[in-house]
Structure formats: structure tokens, C-alpha cells
Coordinates of C-alpha atoms in Angstrom, one line a residue:
X1 CA 36.2 131.0 101.4
X2 CA 37.4 128.4 103.9
X3 CA 41.0 128.2 105.1
X4 CA 42.7 125.3 103.4
X5 CA 44.7 123.0 105.6
X6 CA 47.2 120.4 104.2
X7 CA 48.0 117.5 106.5
X8 CA 51.2 115.9 105.4
X9 CA 53.1 112.6 105.8
X10 CA 50.1 110.5 106.8
X11 CA 51.5 106.9 107.1
X12 CA 48.2 105.3 106.7
X13 CA 49.6 101.8 106.4
X14 CA 49.9 102.0 110.2
X15 CA 46.7 101.8 112.2
X16 CA 48.0 104.3 114.8
X17 CA 48.9 106.9 112.3
X18 CA 45.7 106.4 110.4
X19 CA 43.6 106.9 113.6
X20 CA 45.5 110.1 114.4
X21 CA 44.4 111.7 111.1
X22 CA 40.8 110.3 111.6
X23 CA 40.7 111.9 115.0
X24 CA 41.9 115.2 113.7
X25 CA 39.4 115.3 110.9
X26 CA 36.5 114.1 113.2
X27 CA 37.3 116.9 115.7
X28 CA 37.1 119.6 113.0
X29 CA 34.7 118.2 110.4
X30 CA 31.8 120.5 111.5
X31 CA 33.8 123.7 111.1
X32 CA 32.8 125.2 107.7
X33 CA 35.7 127.6 107.8
X34 CA 38.2 124.8 107.2
X35 CA 38.9 122.6 104.2
X36 CA 41.4 119.7 104.3
X37 CA 43.7 117.8 102.0
X38 CA 46.4 115.3 102.6
X39 CA 49.7 113.7 101.5
X40 CA 49.6 110.1 102.3
X41 CA 51.6 106.9 102.0
X42 CA 48.7 105.3 100.2
X43 CA 46.7 108.1 98.6
X44 CA 43.9 105.9 97.1
X45 CA 43.2 104.3 100.5
X46 CA 43.4 107.7 102.1
X47 CA 40.7 109.2 99.8
X48 CA 38.5 106.2 100.5
X49 CA 39.0 106.4 104.3
X50 CA 38.9 110.1 104.9
X51 CA 36.8 111.4 102.0
X52 CA 39.3 114.2 101.1
X53 CA 41.7 114.8 98.3
X54 CA 45.0 113.0 98.8
X55 CA 48.4 112.8 97.1
X56 CA 51.6 110.8 97.7
X57 CA 54.5 111.9 99.9
X58 CA 57.0 114.1 98.1
X59 CA 59.6 111.5 99.1
X60 CA 58.0 108.0 99.3
X61 CA 59.2 104.5 99.9
X62 CA 55.9 102.9 99.0
X63 CA 56.7 101.9 95.4
X64 CA 60.2 100.8 96.5
X65 CA 58.8 98.6 99.2
X66 CA 56.0 97.1 97.2
X67 CA 57.9 96.5 93.9
X68 CA 60.1 93.5 93.0
X69 CA 63.2 93.0 90.8
X70 CA 64.6 95.8 88.7
X71 CA 61.5 98.0 89.4
X72 CA 62.5 98.4 93.0
X73 CA 65.9 99.9 92.0
X74 CA 64.3 102.1 89.3
X75 CA 61.9 103.6 91.9
X76 CA 64.8 103.9 94.4
X77 CA 66.8 105.8 91.8
X78 CA 63.9 108.1 91.1
X79 CA 63.5 109.0 94.8
X80 CA 67.3 109.6 95.2
X81 CA 67.4 111.9 92.1
X82 CA 64.5 114.0 93.4
X83 CA 66.2 114.2 96.9
X84 CA 69.3 115.5 95.2
X85 CA 67.2 118.0 93.2
X86 CA 65.3 119.3 96.2
X87 CA 67.9 121.9 97.3
X88 CA 67.9 123.4 93.9
X89 CA 64.0 123.4 93.8
X90 CA 63.9 124.9 97.3
X91 CA 66.3 127.8 96.5
X92 CA 64.5 128.5 93.2
X93 CA 61.1 128.4 94.8
X94 CA 62.2 130.7 97.6
X95 CA 63.3 133.2 94.9
X96 CA 59.9 132.9 93.2
X97 CA 61.4 131.0 90.2
X98 CA 59.1 128.4 88.7
X99 CA 61.1 125.1 89.0
X100 CA 60.3 122.1 86.7
X101 CA 58.7 119.1 88.3
X102 CA 57.3 115.8 87.0
X103 CA 53.5 115.6 86.6
X104 CA 53.2 113.5 89.8
X105 CA 55.4 115.7 92.0
X106 CA 53.6 118.8 90.6
X107 CA 50.3 117.4 91.7
X108 CA 51.7 117.1 95.2
X109 CA 53.2 120.6 95.2
X110 CA 49.9 122.0 94.0
X111 CA 48.3 120.9 97.3
X112 CA 51.0 122.8 99.1
X113 CA 50.4 125.9 97.0
X114 CA 46.7 125.8 97.6
X115 CA 47.1 125.4 101.4
X116 CA 47.0 128.2 103.9
X117 CA 48.7 126.0 106.5
X118 CA 50.6 122.8 106.5
X119 CA 50.4 120.4 109.5
X120 CA 52.6 117.4 110.4
X121 CA 50.0 115.4 112.4
X122 CA 50.3 113.6 115.7
X123 CA 52.4 110.5 116.0
X124 CA 56.1 109.7 116.2
X125 CA 57.8 111.0 113.0
X126 CA 61.3 112.3 113.9
X127 CA 63.1 109.4 115.7
X128 CA 65.7 106.8 115.1
X129 CA 62.9 104.2 115.4
X130 CA 61.9 105.1 111.8
X131 CA 65.3 105.3 110.1
X132 CA 67.1 107.9 108.0
X133 CA 64.9 107.6 104.9
X134 CA 61.7 108.2 106.8
X135 CA 63.2 111.1 108.7
X136 CA 64.5 112.6 105.4
X137 CA 61.0 112.2 103.9
X138 CA 59.4 114.0 106.8
X139 CA 62.0 116.8 106.7
X140 CA 61.6 117.4 103.0
X141 CA 57.8 117.3 103.3
X142 CA 57.9 120.2 105.7
X143 CA 60.7 122.0 103.9
X144 CA 58.5 122.2 100.8
X145 CA 56.1 124.2 103.0
X146 CA 58.9 126.5 104.1
X147 CA 59.9 127.0 100.4
X148 CA 56.3 128.1 99.6
X149 CA 56.2 130.3 102.7
X150 CA 53.3 128.6 104.3
X151 CA 52.3 128.6 108.0
X152 CA 53.5 125.3 109.5
X153 CA 52.8 123.2 112.5
X154 CA 53.9 120.0 114.2
X155 CA 50.9 118.8 116.1
X156 CA 50.8 116.5 119.2
X157 CA 53.9 114.5 118.4
X158 CA 56.6 112.5 120.3
X159 CA 60.0 113.9 119.4
X160 CA 63.1 111.6 119.3
X161 CA 64.9 109.7 120.7
X162 CA 67.9 109.6 118.4
X163 CA 70.7 107.0 118.7
X164 CA 74.1 106.2 117.1
X165 CA 75.8 107.7 114.1
X166 CA 72.6 107.7 112.1
X167 CA 70.9 109.4 114.9
X168 CA 73.3 112.3 114.6
X169 CA 72.1 112.9 111.0
X170 CA 68.5 112.3 111.9
X171 CA 68.6 114.8 114.8
X172 CA 70.4 117.3 112.6
X173 CA 67.6 117.1 110.0
X174 CA 65.0 117.4 112.7
X175 CA 66.5 120.5 114.3
X176 CA 66.6 122.2 110.9
X177 CA 62.9 121.7 110.9
X178 CA 62.2 122.5 114.5
X179 CA 64.0 125.8 114.6
X180 CA 62.0 127.2 111.6
X181 CA 58.5 125.8 112.1
X182 CA 55.8 128.2 113.4
X183 CA 54.0 126.1 116.0
X184 CA 54.9 122.9 117.9
X185 CA 52.9 120.9 120.3
X186 CA 54.0 117.6 121.8
X187 CA 52.1 114.8 123.6
X188 CA 54.7 113.9 126.3
X189 CA 56.8 115.7 128.9
X190 CA 60.1 114.1 127.8
X191 CA 59.8 115.6 124.3
X192 CA 59.1 119.0 125.9
X193 CA 62.0 118.7 128.3
X194 CA 64.4 117.5 125.6
X195 CA 63.6 119.8 122.7
X196 CA 61.7 122.7 124.2
X197 CA 64.9 124.7 124.3
X198 CA 65.1 124.7 120.5
X199 CA 61.6 126.0 120.1
X200 CA 60.6 128.3 123.0
X201 CA 56.9 128.3 122.0
X202 CA 56.6 124.5 122.2
X203 CA 53.6 123.4 124.3
X204 CA 52.4 120.1 125.8
X205 CA 49.0 118.9 124.6
X206 CA 46.7 115.8 124.8
X207 CA 47.1 112.8 122.6
X208 CA 44.6 113.5 119.7
X209 CA 43.7 109.8 119.0
X210 CA 41.6 109.7 122.2
X211 CA 39.2 112.1 120.4
X212 CA 38.6 109.6 117.6
X213 CA 35.0 108.5 117.0
X214 CA 34.8 104.7 117.4
X215 CA 31.8 103.5 115.2
X216 CA 29.8 100.3 115.8
X217 CA 31.5 97.3 114.4
X218 CA 30.3 96.0 111.1
X219 CA 30.9 93.3 108.6
X220 CA 34.1 91.1 109.0
X221 CA 35.2 93.0 112.1
X222 CA 31.9 92.4 113.9
X223 CA 32.0 88.7 113.0
X224 CA 35.5 88.4 114.2
X225 CA 34.9 90.0 117.6
X226 CA 31.7 87.9 118.1
X227 CA 33.8 84.8 117.4
X228 CA 36.4 85.9 120.0
X229 CA 33.7 86.3 122.6
X230 CA 31.9 83.1 122.0
X231 CA 33.4 81.1 124.9
X232 CA 32.7 83.9 127.4
X233 CA 36.3 84.6 128.4
X234 CA 37.7 88.1 129.0
X235 CA 39.6 89.4 126.0
X236 CA 43.2 90.8 126.0
X237 CA 44.0 92.7 122.8
X238 CA 47.7 93.3 122.0
X239 CA 48.9 95.4 119.0
X240 CA 52.4 94.6 117.7
X241 CA 54.6 96.9 115.6
X242 CA 57.9 95.2 114.7
X243 CA 60.1 98.3 114.5
X244 CA 60.2 99.2 118.2
X245 CA 62.0 96.4 119.9
X246 CA 65.2 96.7 117.9
X247 CA 66.8 99.5 119.9
X248 CA 66.2 97.7 123.2
X249 CA 66.4 93.9 122.5
X250 CA 67.6 91.4 120.0
X251 CA 64.8 89.9 118.0
X252 CA 65.3 86.6 119.8
X253 CA 65.1 88.2 123.3
X254 CA 62.0 90.3 122.4
X255 CA 60.1 87.2 121.1
X256 CA 61.0 85.3 124.3
X257 CA 59.9 88.1 126.6
X258 CA 56.6 88.7 124.7
X259 CA 55.9 84.9 124.4
X260 CA 56.5 84.4 128.2
X261 CA 54.5 87.4 129.3
X262 CA 51.5 86.7 127.2
X263 CA 51.5 83.0 128.1
X264 CA 51.5 83.9 131.8
X265 CA 48.6 86.4 131.3
X266 CA 46.5 83.9 129.4
X267 CA 47.2 81.1 132.0
X268 CA 46.6 83.3 135.1
X269 CA 43.5 85.0 134.0
X270 CA 42.0 82.5 131.5
X271 CA 41.9 85.0 128.7
X272 CA 41.3 85.0 125.0
X273 CA 44.3 86.7 123.4
X274 CA 43.8 88.8 120.3
X275 CA 47.0 89.8 118.4
X276 CA 46.5 92.7 116.0
X277 CA 49.3 93.8 113.5
X278 CA 49.7 97.6 113.5
X279 CA 50.9 97.7 109.9
X280 CA 48.7 96.7 107.0
X281 CA 49.6 93.5 105.2
X282 CA 50.6 95.3 102.0
X283 CA 54.3 94.8 102.9
X284 CA 54.0 91.1 104.0
X285 CA 56.2 90.0 106.9
X286 CA 56.8 92.7 109.4
X287 CA 54.2 92.7 112.2
X288 CA 52.6 89.4 111.2
X289 CA 55.9 87.5 111.0
X290 CA 57.0 88.5 114.5
X291 CA 53.5 87.8 115.9
X292 CA 53.6 84.2 114.5
X293 CA 57.1 83.8 116.1
X294 CA 55.7 85.0 119.5
X295 CA 52.7 82.7 119.4
X296 CA 54.6 79.7 118.2
X297 CA 57.0 80.0 121.2
X298 CA 54.3 80.9 123.7
X299 CA 52.6 77.5 123.9
X300 CA 49.2 79.2 124.4
X301 CA 46.4 76.8 123.5
X302 CA 44.9 77.4 120.1
X303 CA 41.4 78.0 121.5
X304 CA 42.7 81.0 123.4
X305 CA 44.4 82.6 120.4
X306 CA 43.0 84.9 117.7
X307 CA 44.4 87.1 115.0
X308 CA 42.1 88.8 112.4
X309 CA 42.6 87.3 108.9
X310 CA 40.9 90.3 107.3
X311 CA 42.5 93.8 107.5
X312 CA 40.9 95.7 110.4
X313 CA 40.6 99.5 109.9
X314 CA 42.1 101.8 112.6
X315 CA 38.5 102.5 113.8
X316 CA 37.8 98.8 114.1
X317 CA 41.0 98.2 116.0
X318 CA 40.1 101.0 118.4

């Protein structure tokens, strides 16, 4: 019987996070001793993309972010109530007491129960970039594995940084995880230097995404790239993710800096510029909104500018 591995907290609305899991699965897909399942931000898309069983996060903002009106507050209340219930569920489960769960949450916990090991995949999960709710979601996701006494791993991640008063809470949650998890690997020296003292077995490893298989472009992605290359210019592709500037610049300063830098690159090297949103369009705004602000300010001629209208997969982006 193969060992069952549960990969948790796959934020597959982001092309970077999606490509990390793709690379992990690609690198181990020919090993018959392993069987994989997943908790994912968008489980239906995950099953279609990866071809494995997927369930929602234990604590998820997806329905909150994609709902309108009173439904947004109903889903928010449901998540808050479950967060408040989690300490009771954790204590009961550790004592081998069967704790009640809704049908949806039980389906998620069943994946944990079936797993031999639970892995938090490569990426940037525990950091003030992501906010308190996301940090709490990741912490609860791994604490469910602790409750069920599963082997656990953080794999090829960047850890921190944490800022401000919220960062104190976020770091506290993270350290509760770090001190109890079985195995930790990080993908950068700063993470190792900063947090290695909390987990003596922590190791530095390679960024897993570079192991991803990049297939030949097909369909809309192929048509788009052919269009970009028609005039024979070299191509500069830039991915934008709107959450990262806020700890370093005001939005206005960030847009000005990016617009000026990209305009200078296009002018100096006569490039075609391709702007790729990192986050899927399911949330509107976000990456696309700030890309349009950058391009409108840049003054780059329209025949040098391209942004895919169709959603590119993480593999197509690579």
C-alpha cells in the first residue's frame, strides 16, 4: 500500500503557488510508493489541474472574497465560529474523542486522517505580507495535523518577515508551528539565519519550482505568444502581485517607480512588454488593477504592450 501524502494550503489562485505544487507532483509522480491528496483554495480547479483528490482549506477566505452582500458576512461568521471551535476540537481530538464537524469540514479532516504525512508546500506562507487571516489559516491547517498526530513538514519555504503589532501575533502563531513540526526546509539563507535557532534541524534547499515541467504552449496561450512575437522585438515578461509593495512603498510611489522603470527598459532596448497578473481574475481588481495603473502612467506605446486577456495557467506563465 502506498504512503499517503497530504499537501495542504495550496493557494492555487496564485500562479506561483500553483506552480510549486505542480513541480512537487511532477518530481514524484513516477514513485509508486506515494499517493497524494490536497487541500486547496479552489478545490475544483485543483482536481482539474493536478488530477488528485482535493478539498477546501480548513479555514478559507474564498467564499468570503467571492460573495457579495449579506452572504459575505454569513461566510465570515461561519469561519470565525469554526476558528473559535478549533481549540476545543484540537483538545478533544488529541484525547481520542470524536468531535462533531460539519459535512464539509469532516471531508477535509478525512484527508488528514487518511494521510501518513502532511506537507506545507514551498512558497511564502508565514509572513506579514499575507495578513493575519492567512497566517491563521496556515497555522490551523498544520495544527489539525498535530491533533491527529501525523508526521509534518514545511518544504522549501521563505519564512517571515513580520512587521508591526500584527506581525507580533503572526510571528507568535508561526513559532507555535515551527517548534512542533517534524521537518523544515527553507529556500533562502535569511530564513535559515533568522529562524534556524527555533528549529535546529532546519535545512537550506533549492527552490522547487525550477523542477517544474514546462509543456509546449497550446491553444490561447500559444496564440497570445505568437502575437507578441510578430514584430520581431525581444520580449520582456513581468509578473505583478499587488500585495508586495505595501510594506515598502505607498501605492502611488510603487506605480511611479514601476512605470518609469518599465518605460525606460522598453525605450532603451526596443522591447515588447508582457504584463502577467500573478493572481487569477476570480477576485477582480488586485493585480490587474495595479497593472493598468502602471501602464497608463508609463506612456509606453500601445504596440509595445501586451497583457493576456485569457487566464494563463502557471505552466503557460513559466
